[in-house]
Amino acid sequence: MQTPVNPFKQAIAGKRTQVGLWCSLLGPLNTEICAAAGFDWLLLDGEHTPNDPMNLLQQSQVIAAYPGVHAVARVPMGHGYVGQALIKQYLDVGIQTILVPMVETAEQARELVRCMRYPPDGIRGMASTRASGWGRNPSYAKEANSEVCLLVQVETQEGVRNVDAIAAVDGVDGVFIGPSDLSAAFGHVGDPWHPEMKKLHGDLFRRIQAAGKAVGILTLDETLARQHIEMGASFIAVGTDSNLMVKATSGLAAKFKGASAPAPAKGQNY
């Protein structure tokens, strides 16, 4: 067996925009429907959903059946022993790319890099797991460090202040801007696209790109998404499975029951 090359990591390093979708409905069937749609990546969310490592394993196995689609998983917490344990489990089930929320300092980012890597570069534990083909790939532990991909979220005032240092950390592959949490942190709760926030997003794009790192963001608005791609977004989520279902089901009910269709979503807790 061979250690899988991480196509997502290669693409964002090469500044090839990767278009993705947020998956929050736990799967596996809805995840398979999304995997067959043709996105470059799907985000399996463990922060704002009851997803656990077993669910993530199932969904990553489903996604693996669709070449060209990459599974990215978000841990609910990346810091401390809880975060360390979860990152270890996510990697061991075979997920190569991990998104970590609420990263505020370069020190936190460096510790996350260590959690992602085997010694001597990190503290990931050695084991014969699914990631290594249950031990059938003897080279896995020597090659995995170069194929794992770490994405960190900047979504607080402290994170914004330290974004240059965070992005400069060796081993951080990309920085994801969290519009909804950022808007709350800066006093614009529920309005992630307030003019002040758009200005901040532009500043963050420039600072992250200046560090030579990939920039990511999520928006449910097509016009904004295309603007972010023009700004140089390397990985962008353009929708969520839950929002697509909300819009479709509410819209269909409104046609037959006379109920009000839902207003376009300005933002959610991503």
mmCIF file of C-alpha atoms in Angstrom:
data_model
loop_
_atom_site.group_PDB
_atom_site.id
_atom_site.type_symbol
_atom_site.label_atom_id
_atom_site.label_comp_id
_atom_site.label_asym_id
_atom_site.label_seq_id
_atom_site.Cartn_x
_atom_site.Cartn_y
_atom_site.Cartn_z
ATOM 1 C CA MET A 1 0.000 0.000 0.000
ATOM 2 C CA GLN A 2 1.049 3.595 -0.604
ATOM 3 C CA THR A 3 0.436 6.738 1.417
ATOM 4 C CA PRO A 4 -2.270 8.711 -0.431
ATOM 5 C CA VAL A 5 -1.166 12.012 -1.904
ATOM 6 C CA ASN A 6 -3.288 14.885 -0.571
ATOM 7 C CA PRO A 7 -4.730 16.513 -3.717
ATOM 8 C CA PHE A 8 -6.403 19.308 -1.739
ATOM 9 C CA LYS A 9 -3.095 20.316 -0.154
ATOM 10 C CA GLN A 10 -1.401 20.292 -3.544
ATOM 11 C CA ALA A 11 -4.172 22.373 -5.110
ATOM 12 C CA ILE A 12 -4.252 25.142 -2.503
ATOM 13 C CA ALA A 13 -0.448 25.302 -2.474
ATOM 14 C CA GLY A 14 -0.642 25.783 -6.234
ATOM 15 C CA LYS A 15 -3.310 28.514 -5.836
ATOM 16 C CA ARG A 16 -5.922 26.470 -7.677
ATOM 17 C CA THR A 17 -9.264 27.467 -6.187
ATOM 18 C CA GLN A 18 -11.090 24.553 -4.585
ATOM 19 C CA VAL A 19 -14.872 24.928 -4.362
ATOM 20 C CA GLY A 20 -16.585 23.074 -1.554
ATOM 21 C CA LEU A 21 -19.761 22.480 0.407
ATOM 22 C CA TRP A 22 -20.428 22.265 4.156
ATOM 23 C CA CYS A 23 -21.926 18.959 5.312
ATOM 24 C CA SER A 24 -23.721 19.202 8.662
ATOM 25 C CA LEU A 25 -26.436 16.537 8.422
ATOM 26 C CA LEU A 26 -24.248 13.652 9.644
ATOM 27 C CA GLY A 27 -24.596 11.390 6.608
ATOM 28 C CA PRO A 28 -23.928 8.959 5.145
ATOM 29 C CA LEU A 29 -26.684 9.265 2.537
ATOM 30 C CA ASN A 30 -26.861 13.043 2.351
ATOM 31 C CA THR A 31 -23.053 13.159 2.249
ATOM 32 C CA GLU A 32 -23.054 10.756 -0.687
ATOM 33 C CA ILE A 33 -25.563 12.933 -2.527
ATOM 34 C CA CYS A 34 -23.255 15.910 -1.988
ATOM 35 C CA ALA A 35 -20.166 13.891 -2.948
ATOM 36 C CA ALA A 36 -21.715 13.032 -6.303
ATOM 37 C CA ALA A 37 -22.427 16.693 -7.102
ATOM 38 C CA GLY A 38 -18.913 17.507 -8.309
ATOM 39 C CA PHE A 39 -17.453 19.715 -5.579
ATOM 40 C CA ASP A 40 -13.704 19.688 -4.971
ATOM 41 C CA TRP A 41 -14.113 19.212 -1.218
ATOM 42 C CA LEU A 42 -16.721 18.576 1.434
ATOM 43 C CA LEU A 43 -16.430 19.841 4.988
ATOM 44 C CA LEU A 44 -17.564 17.305 7.580
ATOM 45 C CA ASP A 45 -18.445 19.441 10.564
ATOM 46 C CA GLY A 46 -17.736 18.243 14.082
ATOM 47 C CA GLU A 47 -18.065 21.655 15.747
ATOM 48 C CA HIS A 48 -21.711 22.625 15.343
ATOM 49 C CA THR A 49 -23.115 19.120 14.877
ATOM 50 C CA PRO A 50 -23.159 15.889 16.918
ATOM 51 C CA ASN A 51 -20.718 14.290 14.474
ATOM 52 C CA ASP A 52 -18.339 11.903 16.224
ATOM 53 C CA PRO A 53 -15.299 10.012 14.870
ATOM 54 C CA MET A 54 -17.463 7.035 13.838
ATOM 55 C CA ASN A 55 -19.789 9.252 11.781
ATOM 56 C CA LEU A 56 -16.780 10.963 10.249
ATOM 57 C CA LEU A 57 -15.255 7.595 9.375
ATOM 58 C CA GLN A 58 -18.456 6.549 7.606
ATOM 59 C CA GLN A 59 -18.722 9.781 5.675
ATOM 60 C CA SER A 60 -15.060 9.811 4.653
ATOM 61 C CA GLN A 61 -15.460 6.256 3.354
ATOM 62 C CA VAL A 62 -18.447 7.387 1.288
ATOM 63 C CA ILE A 63 -16.537 10.367 -0.117
ATOM 64 C CA ALA A 64 -13.584 8.136 -1.015
ATOM 65 C CA ALA A 65 -15.804 6.382 -3.564
ATOM 66 C CA TYR A 66 -16.032 9.633 -5.560
ATOM 67 C CA PRO A 67 -12.657 10.519 -7.105
ATOM 68 C CA GLY A 68 -11.950 14.215 -7.217
ATOM 69 C CA VAL A 69 -13.782 15.009 -3.963
ATOM 70 C CA HIS A 70 -11.700 15.545 -0.829
ATOM 71 C CA ALA A 71 -12.911 15.113 2.746
ATOM 72 C CA VAL A 72 -12.049 17.929 5.161
ATOM 73 C CA ALA A 73 -13.131 17.526 8.785
ATOM 74 C CA ARG A 74 -13.553 20.224 11.423
ATOM 75 C CA VAL A 75 -12.805 19.351 15.026
ATOM 76 C CA PRO A 76 -15.061 20.898 17.705
ATOM 77 C CA MET A 77 -11.971 22.026 19.630
ATOM 78 C CA GLY A 78 -8.334 22.085 18.674
ATOM 79 C CA HIS A 79 -6.661 23.210 21.880
ATOM 80 C CA GLY A 80 -5.519 21.274 24.927
ATOM 81 C CA TYR A 81 -5.713 17.548 25.523
ATOM 82 C CA VAL A 82 -9.268 17.282 24.152
ATOM 83 C CA GLY A 83 -8.218 18.824 20.865
ATOM 84 C CA GLN A 84 -5.071 16.723 20.739
ATOM 85 C CA ALA A 85 -7.086 13.536 21.222
ATOM 86 C CA LEU A 86 -9.650 14.450 18.563
ATOM 87 C CA ILE A 87 -7.024 15.401 15.994
ATOM 88 C CA LYS A 88 -5.323 12.051 16.609
ATOM 89 C CA GLN A 89 -8.597 10.187 16.053
ATOM 90 C CA TYR A 90 -9.528 12.150 12.927
ATOM 91 C CA LEU A 91 -6.137 11.480 11.360
ATOM 92 C CA ASP A 92 -6.168 7.813 12.323
ATOM 93 C CA VAL A 93 -9.519 7.198 10.595
ATOM 94 C CA GLY A 94 -7.831 8.419 7.418
ATOM 95 C CA ILE A 95 -8.877 12.060 7.149
ATOM 96 C CA GLN A 96 -5.885 14.012 5.827
ATOM 97 C CA THR A 97 -7.134 17.599 6.069
ATOM 98 C CA ILE A 98 -8.355 19.125 9.323
ATOM 99 C CA LEU A 99 -9.951 22.493 10.011
ATOM 100 C CA VAL A 100 -9.530 23.880 13.533
ATOM 101 C CA PRO A 101 -11.822 26.656 14.836
ATOM 102 C CA MET A 102 -11.006 29.625 17.074
ATOM 103 C CA VAL A 103 -7.234 29.821 16.608
ATOM 104 C CA GLU A 104 -6.008 33.045 18.183
ATOM 105 C CA THR A 105 -2.218 32.861 18.543
ATOM 106 C CA ALA A 106 0.869 31.584 16.792
ATOM 107 C CA GLU A 107 1.572 29.437 19.859
ATOM 108 C CA GLN A 108 -1.754 27.663 19.428
ATOM 109 C CA ALA A 109 -1.031 27.173 15.721
ATOM 110 C CA ARG A 110 2.385 25.685 16.430
ATOM 111 C CA GLU A 111 0.894 23.245 18.917
ATOM 112 C CA LEU A 112 -1.709 22.187 16.330
ATOM 113 C CA VAL A 113 1.084 21.512 13.837
ATOM 114 C CA ARG A 114 2.736 19.251 16.423
ATOM 115 C CA CYS A 115 -0.557 17.391 16.950
ATOM 116 C CA MET A 116 -0.776 16.721 13.218
ATOM 117 C CA ARG A 117 2.700 15.200 12.886
ATOM 118 C CA TYR A 118 4.582 12.118 13.935
ATOM 119 C CA PRO A 119 7.864 12.491 15.874
ATOM 120 C CA PRO A 120 10.350 13.977 15.658
ATOM 121 C CA ASP A 121 8.281 16.843 14.214
ATOM 122 C CA GLY A 122 5.260 16.324 16.450
ATOM 123 C CA ILE A 123 3.427 14.258 19.017
ATOM 124 C CA ARG A 124 1.039 12.146 16.946
ATOM 125 C CA GLY A 125 0.955 8.614 18.369
ATOM 126 C CA MET A 126 2.096 5.594 16.421
ATOM 127 C CA ALA A 127 -0.509 2.920 15.664
ATOM 128 C CA SER A 128 -1.684 0.559 12.926
ATOM 129 C CA THR A 129 -4.914 2.314 11.958
ATOM 130 C CA ARG A 130 -7.086 2.810 8.894
ATOM 131 C CA ALA A 131 -4.826 5.682 7.812
ATOM 132 C CA SER A 132 -1.913 3.264 7.454
ATOM 133 C CA GLY A 133 -3.976 0.467 5.932
ATOM 134 C CA TRP A 134 -4.011 -1.260 9.322
ATOM 135 C CA GLY A 135 -0.236 -1.449 9.212
ATOM 136 C CA ARG A 136 -0.002 -2.738 5.647
ATOM 137 C CA ASN A 137 1.738 0.471 4.599
ATOM 138 C CA PRO A 138 5.070 0.368 6.442
ATOM 139 C CA SER A 139 6.076 3.770 5.033
ATOM 140 C CA TYR A 140 3.018 5.634 6.278
ATOM 141 C CA ALA A 141 4.537 7.097 9.450
ATOM 142 C CA LYS A 142 7.532 8.343 7.457
ATOM 143 C CA GLU A 143 5.410 9.943 4.717
ATOM 144 C CA ALA A 144 2.226 11.134 6.446
ATOM 145 C CA ASN A 145 3.694 14.383 7.796
ATOM 146 C CA SER A 146 4.055 15.757 4.278
ATOM 147 C CA GLU A 147 0.512 14.794 3.249
ATOM 148 C CA VAL A 148 -1.561 16.035 6.195
ATOM 149 C CA CYS A 149 -3.045 19.500 5.762
ATOM 150 C CA LEU A 150 -3.811 21.926 8.594
ATOM 151 C CA LEU A 151 -6.340 24.719 8.132
ATOM 152 C CA VAL A 152 -6.910 27.143 10.998
ATOM 153 C CA GLN A 153 -9.855 29.474 11.525
ATOM 154 C CA VAL A 154 -9.414 33.127 12.449
ATOM 155 C CA GLU A 155 -12.708 34.380 13.879
ATOM 156 C CA THR A 156 -11.984 36.530 16.937
ATOM 157 C CA GLN A 157 -10.462 39.946 17.571
ATOM 158 C CA GLU A 158 -7.402 38.285 19.099
ATOM 159 C CA GLY A 159 -7.048 36.082 16.038
ATOM 160 C CA VAL A 160 -7.230 39.108 13.743
ATOM 161 C CA ARG A 161 -4.527 40.896 15.734
ATOM 162 C CA ASN A 162 -2.265 37.853 15.456
ATOM 163 C CA VAL A 163 -3.130 36.678 11.945
ATOM 164 C CA ASP A 164 0.276 37.583 10.490
ATOM 165 C CA ALA A 165 2.055 35.459 13.094
ATOM 166 C CA ILE A 166 -0.489 32.632 12.768
ATOM 167 C CA ALA A 167 -0.138 32.521 8.988
ATOM 168 C CA ALA A 168 3.652 32.553 9.279
ATOM 169 C CA VAL A 169 3.718 29.303 11.278
ATOM 170 C CA ASP A 170 5.418 26.537 9.324
ATOM 171 C CA GLY A 171 2.945 23.691 8.935
ATOM 172 C CA VAL A 172 -0.162 25.861 8.720
ATOM 173 C CA ASP A 173 -1.344 25.294 5.161
ATOM 174 C CA GLY A 174 -4.276 27.663 5.090
ATOM 175 C CA VAL A 175 -6.238 30.199 7.124
ATOM 176 C CA PHE A 176 -10.022 30.148 7.030
ATOM 177 C CA ILE A 177 -11.927 33.351 7.731
ATOM 178 C CA GLY A 178 -15.058 32.717 9.809
ATOM 179 C CA PRO A 179 -17.469 35.503 8.776
ATOM 180 C CA SER A 180 -20.251 34.822 11.280
ATOM 181 C CA ASP A 181 -18.108 34.536 14.383
ATOM 182 C CA LEU A 182 -15.977 37.469 13.266
ATOM 183 C CA SER A 183 -19.057 39.648 12.853
ATOM 184 C CA ALA A 184 -20.190 38.752 16.376
ATOM 185 C CA ALA A 185 -16.726 39.476 17.768
ATOM 186 C CA PHE A 186 -16.754 42.927 16.185
ATOM 187 C CA GLY A 187 -20.273 43.881 17.267
ATOM 188 C CA HIS A 188 -22.211 42.960 14.118
ATOM 189 C CA VAL A 189 -24.066 39.870 15.311
ATOM 190 C CA GLY A 190 -26.019 38.271 12.466
ATOM 191 C CA ASP A 191 -24.539 40.602 9.843
ATOM 192 C CA PRO A 192 -21.324 38.979 8.569
ATOM 193 C CA TRP A 193 -21.354 41.089 5.412
ATOM 194 C CA HIS A 194 -21.598 44.486 7.115
ATOM 195 C CA PRO A 195 -19.411 47.004 5.228
ATOM 196 C CA GLU A 196 -16.931 47.112 8.109
ATOM 197 C CA MET A 197 -16.659 43.327 7.991
ATOM 198 C CA LYS A 198 -16.127 43.238 4.233
ATOM 199 C CA LYS A 199 -13.286 45.708 4.705
ATOM 200 C CA LEU A 200 -11.828 43.485 7.431
ATOM 201 C CA HIS A 201 -12.133 40.414 5.196
ATOM 202 C CA GLY A 202 -10.193 42.181 2.465
ATOM 203 C CA ASP A 203 -7.468 43.113 4.934
ATOM 204 C CA LEU A 204 -7.255 39.517 6.187
ATOM 205 C CA PHE A 205 -7.016 38.203 2.624
ATOM 206 C CA ARG A 206 -4.053 40.484 1.951
ATOM 207 C CA ARG A 207 -2.250 39.633 5.195
ATOM 208 C CA ILE A 208 -2.679 35.872 4.812
ATOM 209 C CA GLN A 209 -1.638 35.951 1.172
ATOM 210 C CA ALA A 210 1.420 38.048 2.075
ATOM 211 C CA ALA A 211 2.497 35.174 4.325
ATOM 212 C CA GLY A 212 2.241 32.829 1.345
ATOM 213 C CA LYS A 213 -0.659 30.834 2.776
ATOM 214 C CA ALA A 214 -3.994 29.788 1.292
ATOM 215 C CA VAL A 215 -7.113 31.753 2.238
ATOM 216 C CA GLY A 216 -10.509 30.146 2.783
ATOM 217 C CA ILE A 217 -14.000 31.462 3.464
ATOM 218 C CA LEU A 218 -17.643 30.379 3.359
ATOM 219 C CA THR A 219 -20.577 32.339 1.962
ATOM 220 C CA LEU A 220 -24.067 31.351 0.902
ATOM 221 C CA ASP A 221 -24.239 34.315 -1.500
ATOM 222 C CA GLU A 222 -23.136 33.575 -5.078
ATOM 223 C CA THR A 223 -22.099 37.148 -5.860
ATOM 224 C CA LEU A 224 -19.926 37.363 -2.762
ATOM 225 C CA ALA A 225 -18.459 33.930 -3.429
ATOM 226 C CA ARG A 226 -17.363 34.995 -6.905
ATOM 227 C CA GLN A 227 -15.872 38.171 -5.446
ATOM 228 C CA HIS A 228 -13.881 36.110 -2.959
ATOM 229 C CA ILE A 229 -12.584 33.897 -5.755
ATOM 230 C CA GLU A 230 -11.457 37.032 -7.615
ATOM 231 C CA MET A 231 -9.750 38.164 -4.390
ATOM 232 C CA GLY A 232 -7.735 34.955 -4.456
ATOM 233 C CA ALA A 233 -9.609 32.550 -2.205
ATOM 234 C CA SER A 234 -7.850 29.196 -2.474
ATOM 235 C CA PHE A 235 -10.633 27.186 -0.864
ATOM 236 C CA ILE A 236 -14.192 28.422 -0.629
ATOM 237 C CA ALA A 237 -17.403 26.811 0.555
ATOM 238 C CA VAL A 238 -20.366 28.073 -1.425
ATOM 239 C CA GLY A 239 -23.212 26.437 0.491
ATOM 240 C CA THR A 240 -24.278 24.071 3.220
ATOM 241 C CA ASP A 241 -26.357 20.928 2.979
ATOM 242 C CA SER A 242 -28.609 22.105 5.815
ATOM 243 C CA ASN A 243 -29.291 25.495 4.216
ATOM 244 C CA LEU A 244 -30.007 23.907 0.843
ATOM 245 C CA MET A 245 -32.535 21.613 2.504
ATOM 246 C CA VAL A 246 -34.108 24.455 4.500
ATOM 247 C CA LYS A 247 -34.591 26.557 1.384
ATOM 248 C CA ALA A 248 -35.906 23.696 -0.727
ATOM 249 C CA THR A 249 -38.336 22.304 1.846
ATOM 250 C CA SER A 250 -39.650 25.680 2.998
ATOM 251 C CA GLY A 251 -40.003 26.889 -0.573
ATOM 252 C CA LEU A 252 -41.921 23.776 -1.580
ATOM 253 C CA ALA A 253 -44.226 24.011 1.436
ATOM 254 C CA ALA A 254 -44.872 27.672 0.690
ATOM 255 C CA LYS A 255 -46.007 26.846 -2.837
ATOM 256 C CA PHE A 256 -48.750 24.542 -1.576
ATOM 257 C CA LYS A 257 -49.531 25.804 1.916
ATOM 258 C CA GLY A 258 -49.262 29.536 1.445
ATOM 259 C CA ALA A 259 -46.568 29.876 4.092
ATOM 260 C CA SER A 260 -43.841 32.440 3.808
ATOM 261 C CA ALA A 261 -40.683 31.273 2.135
ATOM 262 C CA PRO A 262 -37.543 31.750 4.243
ATOM 263 C CA ALA A 263 -35.521 34.927 3.819
ATOM 264 C CA PRO A 264 -32.079 34.471 2.293
ATOM 265 C CA ALA A 265 -29.609 33.546 5.001
ATOM 266 C CA LYS A 266 -27.138 36.289 5.897
ATOM 267 C CA GLY A 267 -24.963 33.946 7.829
ATOM 268 C CA GLN A 268 -24.834 31.051 10.244
ATOM 269 C CA ASN A 269 -22.418 29.869 12.885
ATOM 270 C CA TYR A 270 -19.666 28.623 10.619
#
